[in-house]
CSV table of C-alpha atoms in Angstrom, one decimal:
chain,number,residue,atom,x,y,z
W,24,MET,CA,-7.6,-60.1,-13.1
W,25,ALA,CA,-5.1,-62.7,-11.8
W,26,LYS,CA,-7.4,-65.4,-13.0
W,27,ALA,CA,-7.7,-63.9,-16.4
W,28,ALA,CA,-3.9,-63.6,-16.7
W,29,GLY,CA,-3.3,-67.0,-15.2
W,30,VAL,CA,-1.0,-65.6,-12.3
W,31,SER,CA,-1.3,-65.1,-8.7
W,32,PRO,CA,-2.9,-62.1,-7.1
W,33,SER,CA,0.5,-61.0,-5.7
W,34,THR,CA,2.0,-61.0,-9.2
W,35,VAL,CA,-0.6,-58.7,-10.2
W,36,SER,CA,0.0,-56.4,-7.2
W,37,ASN,CA,3.6,-56.3,-8.0
W,38,LEU,CA,3.0,-55.0,-11.5
W,39,LEU,CA,0.4,-52.5,-10.3
W,40,ASN,CA,3.0,-51.0,-7.7
W,41,GLY,CA,5.9,-51.1,-10.1
W,42,ARG,CA,7.7,-53.9,-8.7
W,43,THR,CA,8.7,-55.5,-12.0
W,44,SER,CA,12.4,-55.8,-12.1
W,45,LYS,CA,12.3,-59.6,-11.6
W,46,MET,CA,9.1,-60.2,-13.7
W,47,VAL,CA,9.3,-62.4,-16.9
W,48,PRO,CA,8.4,-60.2,-19.9
W,49,ALA,CA,5.8,-62.7,-21.0
W,50,THR,CA,4.1,-62.6,-17.6
W,51,ARG,CA,3.8,-58.8,-17.8
W,52,GLN,CA,2.3,-59.0,-21.2
W,53,ARG,CA,-0.5,-61.3,-20.0
W,54,ILE,CA,-1.3,-59.0,-17.1
W,55,ASP,CA,-1.2,-55.9,-19.3
W,56,HIS,CA,-3.6,-57.7,-21.7
W,57,ALA,CA,-5.9,-58.8,-18.8
W,58,ILE,CA,-5.9,-55.2,-17.6
W,59,ALA,CA,-6.9,-53.9,-21.0
W,60,GLU,CA,-9.5,-56.7,-21.5
W,61,LEU,CA,-11.3,-56.1,-18.2
W,62,GLY,CA,-10.9,-52.2,-18.3
W,63,TYR,CA,-9.2,-52.1,-14.9
W,64,ARG,CA,-8.6,-48.9,-13.1
W,65,PRO,CA,-7.0,-48.7,-9.7
W,66,ASN,CA,-8.9,-46.8,-6.9
W,67,ARG,CA,-6.3,-44.5,-5.6
W,68,ALA,CA,-8.2,-43.5,-2.5
W,69,ALA,CA,-8.6,-47.1,-1.5
W,70,ARG,CA,-4.9,-47.8,-2.1
W,71,GLN,CA,-3.9,-44.8,0.0
W,72,LEU,CA,-6.1,-46.1,2.9
W,73,ARG,CA,-4.6,-49.5,2.6
W,74,THR,CA,-0.9,-48.4,2.4
W,75,GLY,CA,-0.9,-45.2,4.4
W,76,ARG,CA,1.0,-43.5,1.6
W,77,THR,CA,0.0,-40.4,-0.5
W,78,GLN,CA,-0.3,-41.4,-4.1
W,79,THR,CA,-1.7,-37.9,-5.0
W,80,ILE,CA,-0.6,-34.6,-3.7
W,81,GLY,CA,-2.2,-31.1,-4.0
W,82,LEU,CA,-0.4,-28.0,-5.3
W,83,ILE,CA,-2.0,-24.7,-4.6
W,84,VAL,CA,-0.2,-21.6,-6.3
W,85,PRO,CA,-1.3,-18.0,-6.6
W,86,SER,CA,-1.6,-18.1,-10.4
W,87,VAL,CA,0.1,-19.9,-13.2
W,88,GLY,CA,-0.4,-16.6,-15.1
W,89,ASN,CA,3.0,-15.9,-13.5
W,90,PRO,CA,5.4,-18.2,-15.4
W,91,PHE,CA,7.4,-18.9,-12.1
W,92,TRP,CA,4.5,-20.7,-10.7
W,93,GLY,CA,4.0,-22.6,-13.9
W,94,SER,CA,7.7,-23.6,-13.9
W,95,PHE,CA,7.4,-24.7,-10.3
W,96,ALA,CA,4.4,-26.7,-11.0
W,97,ARG,CA,6.2,-28.5,-13.9
W,98,GLU,CA,9.3,-29.2,-11.7
W,99,LEU,CA,7.1,-30.7,-9.0
W,100,GLU,CA,5.2,-32.8,-11.4
W,101,VAL,CA,8.2,-34.2,-13.2
W,102,ALA,CA,9.6,-35.2,-9.7
W,103,ALA,CA,6.3,-36.7,-8.7
W,104,LEU,CA,5.8,-38.8,-11.8
W,105,GLU,CA,9.3,-40.3,-11.1
W,106,ILE,CA,7.9,-41.8,-7.8
W,107,GLY,CA,4.5,-42.7,-9.2
W,108,CYS,CA,2.8,-39.8,-7.5
W,109,ASN,CA,0.1,-37.4,-9.2
W,110,VAL,CA,-0.3,-33.8,-8.6
W,111,LEU,CA,-3.6,-31.8,-8.6
W,112,LEU,CA,-3.1,-28.1,-9.3
W,113,CYS,CA,-5.2,-25.4,-8.0
W,114,ASN,CA,-4.9,-21.4,-8.4
W,115,SER,CA,-5.8,-19.5,-5.3
W,116,GLU,CA,-5.0,-15.9,-6.1
W,117,ARG,CA,-3.7,-15.7,-2.5
W,118,ASN,CA,-7.3,-15.7,-1.3
W,119,ALA,CA,-7.7,-17.5,2.1
W,120,GLU,CA,-11.2,-18.5,1.5
W,121,ARG,CA,-10.5,-20.0,-1.8
W,122,GLU,CA,-7.4,-21.8,-0.3
W,123,ARG,CA,-9.7,-23.2,2.5
W,124,ARG,CA,-12.2,-24.4,-0.2
W,125,TYR,CA,-9.6,-26.1,-2.3
W,126,VAL,CA,-7.9,-27.8,0.7
W,127,GLU,CA,-11.1,-29.2,2.0
W,128,GLU,CA,-11.9,-30.7,-1.4
W,129,LEU,CA,-8.6,-32.2,-1.8
W,130,TRP,CA,-8.8,-33.6,1.8
W,131,GLU,CA,-12.3,-35.2,1.1
W,132,ASP,CA,-10.9,-36.8,-2.1
W,133,GLY,CA,-8.3,-38.5,0.1
W,134,VAL,CA,-5.3,-36.2,-0.6
W,135,GLN,CA,-3.3,-35.8,2.6
W,136,GLY,CA,-0.2,-33.9,1.4
W,137,ILE,CA,-0.5,-30.4,0.0
W,138,VAL,CA,2.2,-27.9,-1.2
W,139,LEU,CA,0.8,-24.4,-0.5
W,140,CYS,CA,2.5,-21.5,-2.3
W,141,SER,CA,0.5,-18.4,-1.2
W,142,SER,CA,2.9,-17.0,1.4
W,143,LEU,CA,0.0,-15.5,3.4
W,144,PRO,CA,1.2,-14.5,6.9
W,145,SER,CA,-1.4,-16.7,8.8
W,146,LEU,CA,-2.5,-20.4,8.4
W,147,ASP,CA,-5.4,-20.0,10.8
W,148,HIS,CA,-7.8,-20.8,8.0
W,149,LEU,CA,-6.3,-24.3,7.6
W,150,ALA,CA,-5.6,-25.0,11.4
W,151,ASP,CA,-8.4,-27.5,11.9
W,152,LEU,CA,-7.4,-29.6,8.7
W,153,ILE,CA,-3.8,-29.5,9.8
W,154,ALA,CA,-4.8,-30.7,13.3
W,155,ARG,CA,-6.8,-33.7,11.7
W,156,GLY,CA,-3.7,-34.9,9.9
W,157,LEU,CA,-3.2,-32.9,6.8
W,158,ARG,CA,0.5,-32.8,5.7
W,159,LEU,CA,1.0,-29.2,4.8
W,160,VAL,CA,4.2,-27.9,3.0
W,161,THR,CA,4.5,-24.2,2.6
W,162,PHE,CA,6.7,-23.0,-0.3
W,163,ASP,CA,8.3,-19.6,-0.6
W,164,ARG,CA,7.0,-18.7,2.8
W,165,PRO,CA,9.3,-18.6,5.9
W,166,ALA,CA,8.1,-20.5,8.9
W,167,GLN,CA,6.2,-18.3,11.5
W,168,ALA,CA,6.1,-18.7,15.3
W,169,ALA,CA,2.3,-19.2,15.2
W,170,ASP,CA,2.4,-21.9,12.6
W,171,PRO,CA,1.2,-25.5,13.6
W,172,GLU,CA,4.1,-27.7,14.7
W,173,SER,CA,3.7,-30.2,11.9
W,174,VAL,CA,3.9,-27.5,9.1
W,175,VAL,CA,7.0,-27.7,6.9
W,176,SER,CA,8.4,-24.6,5.3
W,177,ILE,CA,10.6,-24.7,2.1
W,178,SER,CA,11.8,-21.2,1.1
W,179,ILE,CA,14.7,-19.1,0.0
W,180,ASN,CA,15.9,-16.3,2.2
W,181,ASN,CA,13.8,-13.5,0.6
W,182,HIS,CA,15.5,-10.9,2.7
W,183,VAL,CA,18.9,-11.9,1.3
W,184,GLY,CA,17.5,-11.9,-2.2
W,185,GLY,CA,16.2,-8.4,-1.9
W,186,PHE,CA,19.5,-7.4,-0.3
W,187,LEU,CA,21.4,-8.9,-3.3
W,188,ALA,CA,19.3,-7.2,-6.0
W,189,THR,CA,19.6,-3.7,-4.4
W,190,SER,CA,23.2,-3.9,-3.3
W,191,HIS,CA,24.1,-4.8,-7.0
W,192,LEU,CA,22.6,-1.4,-8.0
W,193,THR,CA,24.1,0.6,-5.3
W,194,ALA,CA,27.6,-0.9,-6.0
W,195,LEU,CA,27.0,0.3,-9.6
W,196,GLY,CA,26.7,3.8,-8.2
W,197,HIS,CA,22.9,4.2,-8.1
W,198,GLU,CA,21.6,6.5,-5.3
W,199,GLN,CA,18.0,6.7,-6.5
W,200,VAL,CA,16.6,3.1,-6.4
W,201,ALA,CA,12.9,2.4,-6.5
W,202,PHE,CA,11.2,-0.8,-5.3
W,203,VAL,CA,8.1,-1.9,-7.3
W,204,SER,CA,5.6,-4.5,-6.2
W,205,GLY,CA,2.0,-5.5,-6.0
W,206,SER,CA,0.4,-5.5,-2.5
W,207,LEU,CA,3.1,-6.4,0.3
W,208,GLY,CA,0.6,-8.6,2.1
W,209,SER,CA,2.7,-11.7,1.6
W,210,LEU,CA,5.6,-12.8,3.6
W,211,ASN,CA,7.9,-13.3,0.6
W,212,ARG,CA,7.3,-9.9,-0.6
W,213,VAL,CA,7.8,-8.3,2.7
W,214,GLY,CA,11.1,-10.2,3.0
W,215,ARG,CA,12.3,-8.9,-0.3
W,216,PHE,CA,11.3,-5.3,0.5
W,217,ARG,CA,13.2,-5.5,3.9
W,218,GLY,CA,16.3,-6.7,2.1
W,219,TYR,CA,15.9,-3.8,-0.3
W,220,CYS,CA,15.8,-1.4,2.7
W,221,THR,CA,18.7,-3.1,4.4
W,222,ALA,CA,20.9,-2.7,1.3
W,223,LEU,CA,20.0,0.9,0.9
W,224,GLU,CA,20.8,1.7,4.6
W,225,GLU,CA,24.2,0.0,4.3
W,226,ALA,CA,24.9,2.2,1.3
W,227,GLY,CA,24.0,5.3,3.3
W,228,ILE,CA,20.7,5.9,1.5
W,229,ASP,CA,17.4,6.6,3.4
W,230,PRO,CA,14.8,4.0,2.1
W,231,ALA,CA,12.0,6.5,3.1
W,232,ALA,CA,13.4,9.0,0.7
W,233,MET,CA,13.1,6.5,-2.2
W,234,PRO,CA,10.2,6.7,-4.9
W,235,THR,CA,8.8,3.2,-4.1
W,236,TRP,CA,5.7,1.6,-5.6
W,237,ALA,CA,4.6,-1.0,-3.1
W,238,PRO,CA,0.9,-0.8,-1.9
W,239,MET,CA,0.2,-2.0,1.7
W,240,GLY,CA,-3.1,-3.7,3.0
W,241,ASP,CA,-5.7,-5.4,1.1
W,242,THR,CA,-4.9,-4.0,-2.5
W,243,PRO,CA,-4.7,-6.7,-5.1
W,244,PHE,CA,-1.5,-8.9,-5.0
W,245,GLY,CA,-1.1,-8.7,-8.7
W,246,ASP,CA,0.2,-12.2,-9.4
W,247,PHE,CA,-1.8,-12.5,-12.7
W,248,GLU,CA,-1.5,-8.7,-13.5
W,249,ALA,CA,2.2,-8.5,-12.4
W,250,ALA,CA,3.4,-7.1,-15.7
W,251,GLN,CA,0.7,-4.5,-15.9
W,252,VAL,CA,1.5,-3.5,-12.3
W,253,GLY,CA,5.1,-3.0,-13.2
W,254,ARG,CA,4.2,-1.0,-16.5
W,255,GLU,CA,1.9,1.3,-14.5
W,256,ALA,CA,4.5,1.8,-11.8
W,257,ALA,CA,7.2,2.8,-14.3
W,258,ARG,CA,4.9,5.4,-15.9
W,259,GLU,CA,4.0,6.9,-12.4
W,260,LEU,CA,7.7,6.9,-11.3
W,261,PHE,CA,8.7,8.9,-14.2
W,262,SER,CA,5.7,11.2,-14.3
W,263,GLY,CA,7.6,14.2,-13.4
W,264,ASN,CA,6.5,14.4,-9.7
W,265,GLY,CA,9.8,14.2,-7.7
W,266,GLU,CA,13.2,12.8,-8.6
W,267,ALA,CA,13.0,9.8,-11.0
W,268,PRO,CA,15.0,6.7,-10.0
W,269,THR,CA,18.0,5.5,-11.9
W,270,GLY,CA,17.5,1.9,-10.8
W,271,ILE,CA,14.4,-0.2,-10.1
W,272,VAL,CA,14.2,-3.5,-8.0
W,273,ALA,CA,11.0,-5.4,-8.9
W,274,VAL,CA,9.3,-7.9,-6.6
W,275,ASN,CA,9.4,-10.5,-9.3
W,276,ASP,CA,10.5,-10.9,-13.1
W,277,MET,CA,7.0,-10.3,-14.5
W,278,THR,CA,6.7,-7.1,-12.6
W,279,ALA,CA,10.3,-6.1,-13.7
W,280,LEU,CA,9.4,-6.8,-17.4
W,281,GLY,CA,6.4,-4.7,-17.1
W,282,CYS,CA,8.7,-2.1,-15.8
W,283,CYS,CA,10.9,-2.4,-18.8
W,284,ARG,CA,7.9,-2.0,-21.1
W,285,GLY,CA,6.7,1.1,-19.3
W,286,LEU,CA,10.2,2.6,-19.7
W,287,ARG,CA,10.1,1.8,-23.2
W,288,ASP,CA,6.7,3.5,-23.6
W,289,LEU,CA,8.4,6.5,-22.3
W,290,GLY,CA,11.3,6.4,-24.7
W,291,LEU,CA,13.8,5.2,-22.1
W,292,THR,CA,16.4,2.6,-22.6
W,293,VAL,CA,16.7,-0.1,-20.0
W,294,GLY,CA,20.2,-0.8,-19.0
W,295,LYS,CA,21.3,2.6,-20.1
W,296,ASP,CA,18.9,5.3,-18.9
W,297,VAL,CA,17.4,3.0,-16.1
W,298,SER,CA,18.6,-0.1,-14.7
W,299,VAL,CA,16.1,-2.9,-13.7
W,300,VAL,CA,16.5,-6.0,-11.5
W,301,GLY,CA,13.9,-8.7,-11.1
W,302,PHE,CA,13.3,-11.7,-8.9
W,303,ASP,CA,12.9,-15.5,-9.7
W,304,ASP,CA,14.8,-15.9,-13.1
W,305,ILE,CA,11.9,-17.2,-15.1
W,306,VAL,CA,12.7,-18.4,-18.6
W,307,LEU,CA,11.6,-15.0,-20.2
W,308,ALA,CA,14.3,-13.2,-18.1
W,309,ASP,CA,17.1,-14.4,-20.4
W,310,LEU,CA,15.0,-14.0,-23.7
W,311,TYR,CA,13.9,-10.4,-23.0
W,312,ASP,CA,15.9,-7.5,-24.7
W,313,PRO,CA,17.9,-6.6,-22.9
W,314,PRO,CA,18.2,-9.8,-20.8
W,315,LEU,CA,17.1,-9.2,-17.3
W,316,THR,CA,19.3,-9.0,-14.2
W,317,THR,CA,17.5,-11.0,-11.5
W,318,VAL,CA,17.7,-13.1,-8.5
W,319,ARG,CA,17.5,-16.8,-9.1
W,320,GLN,CA,15.6,-19.1,-7.0
W,321,PRO,CA,16.8,-22.8,-7.0
W,322,ILE,CA,13.4,-24.0,-8.3
W,323,ALA,CA,14.3,-27.6,-9.1
W,324,ARG,CA,15.9,-28.3,-5.7
W,325,MET,CA,12.9,-26.6,-3.9
W,326,ALA,CA,10.4,-28.6,-5.7
W,327,ALA,CA,12.2,-31.8,-4.9
W,328,LEU,CA,12.3,-30.9,-1.2
W,329,ALA,CA,8.7,-29.9,-1.2
W,330,LEU,CA,7.6,-33.2,-2.8
W,331,ALA,CA,9.6,-35.3,-0.4
W,332,GLU,CA,7.9,-33.6,2.5
W,333,ALA,CA,4.3,-33.8,1.0
W,334,VAL,CA,4.4,-37.5,0.2
W,335,GLU,CA,5.3,-38.4,3.9
W,336,SER,CA,3.1,-40.9,5.5
W,337,GLU,CA,0.2,-39.6,7.5
W,338,ASN,CA,1.6,-41.6,10.4
W,339,ASN,CA,4.6,-39.5,10.5
W,340,GLN,CA,4.6,-37.8,13.8
W,341,GLU,CA,7.8,-35.9,13.7
W,342,PRO,CA,7.6,-32.0,13.8
W,343,GLY,CA,7.7,-29.9,10.7
W,344,ARG,CA,11.0,-28.3,9.8
W,345,SER,CA,12.1,-25.1,8.2
W,346,VAL,CA,14.5,-25.3,5.2
W,347,LEU,CA,16.0,-21.8,4.1
W,348,LEU,CA,18.1,-21.7,0.9
W,349,ARG,CA,20.2,-19.0,-0.5
W,350,PRO,CA,19.2,-17.3,-3.7
W,351,GLU,CA,21.7,-16.2,-6.4
W,352,LEU,CA,22.2,-12.8,-8.2
W,353,VAL,CA,22.3,-13.4,-12.0
W,354,VAL,CA,23.7,-10.2,-13.7
W,355,ARG,CA,22.7,-9.5,-17.3
W,356,ALA,CA,22.4,-6.5,-19.6
W,357,SER,CA,19.4,-4.7,-17.9
W,358,SER,CA,21.6,-3.4,-15.2
W,359,ALA,CA,24.6,-0.9,-15.5
W,360,PRO,CA,26.1,2.2,-13.9
W,361,PRO,CA,24.0,5.3,-14.0
W,362,ALA,CA,24.9,7.3,-17.1
W,363,GLY,CA,28.1,9.3,-16.7
W,364,SER,CA,29.0,7.8,-13.3
W,365,VAL,CA,32.0,5.7,-12.2
W,366,PRO,CA,30.8,2.8,-10.0
W,367,GLU,CA,32.5,2.5,-6.6
W,368,ALA,CA,33.8,-0.9,-5.8
W,369,ARG,CA,31.9,-2.2,-2.9
W,370,ARG,CA,30.1,-5.2,-1.8
W,371,GLY,CA,28.1,-6.1,1.2
W,372,ASP,CA,27.1,-9.7,0.8
W,373,GLU,CA,30.3,-11.7,1.7
W,374,ALA,CA,28.9,-12.5,5.2
W,375,LEU,CA,25.3,-13.4,4.4
W,376,GLU,CA,24.0,-16.5,5.7
W,377,GLY,CA,23.9,-19.7,3.6
W,378,ASP,CA,21.4,-22.6,3.2
W,379,SER,CA,20.0,-23.8,6.6
W,380,ALA,CA,17.7,-26.7,7.6
W,381,LEU,CA,16.4,-26.2,11.2
W,382,ARG,CA,14.3,-28.6,13.2
């Protein structure tokens, strides 16, 4: 190619690797013409072996059927393209066997950095690949004591998020607050549920007495079916068996929007008869009628942090780190005081922890 363009091999290398700030436009045009004429395509795997740098990273999400994961994938891809990195996307449905298969295939294709978003409690199914040099970044999953030392964790404080959502409703005067979720088999959901329980206890409400809908064990996670999970939960909560809640905290926005639809099916008005709070702040949250009160994750910042860790050189021997970010409550029209009540002015989040980055 250098011969066809009439330049040195190092000049061609400079263009292929983005080092063109001092290159004469005419030289670049000759190289571009030679590339087109010869049909040249770079071998990314060979380049990675030579440079020791990851040019492609893997991204494994539960399901892009939930817009939150689609938005995160987009943010990560935009940031990756800015540094000349490609992203390969996989949907795992939080299935450990499927995750293992995807990671093995990515590893065999020369991908050494992977962002994993399933939030499963254990990484045992990937332990041997991590030991062989896989750079694993877990997203929305707090670090666990049993995790391999090299694993990096990027997450919000889900306990704080669940607390913010629930204490918002109790501060408005709600005393019957339900929690709605798919399976609580993932660490992020468990954290949000515990935050919900903490907020109720601080408000003098017994969590065990609340009409929650949060299956345990091996029941489906409901990432793709989250809206339907919420819709069915709302119908069940207002079936007439026991005292109906005046407020609902949902594990994510799609579940919350499903709850809103279920309430409308029953002739109830969201934000008047029943308050609903979601989690994630997906784009649909602000577009729904009424707009959804929710807990926002700093998704762009989290994507940038995850990318930076995933593209680290395979020769990096530093131990992994845990980055814990603070979520933000976004109040909209789906939450209000219970009908006929006067909200008590009380807050419980002043002393909550902020962002942290711990080695």
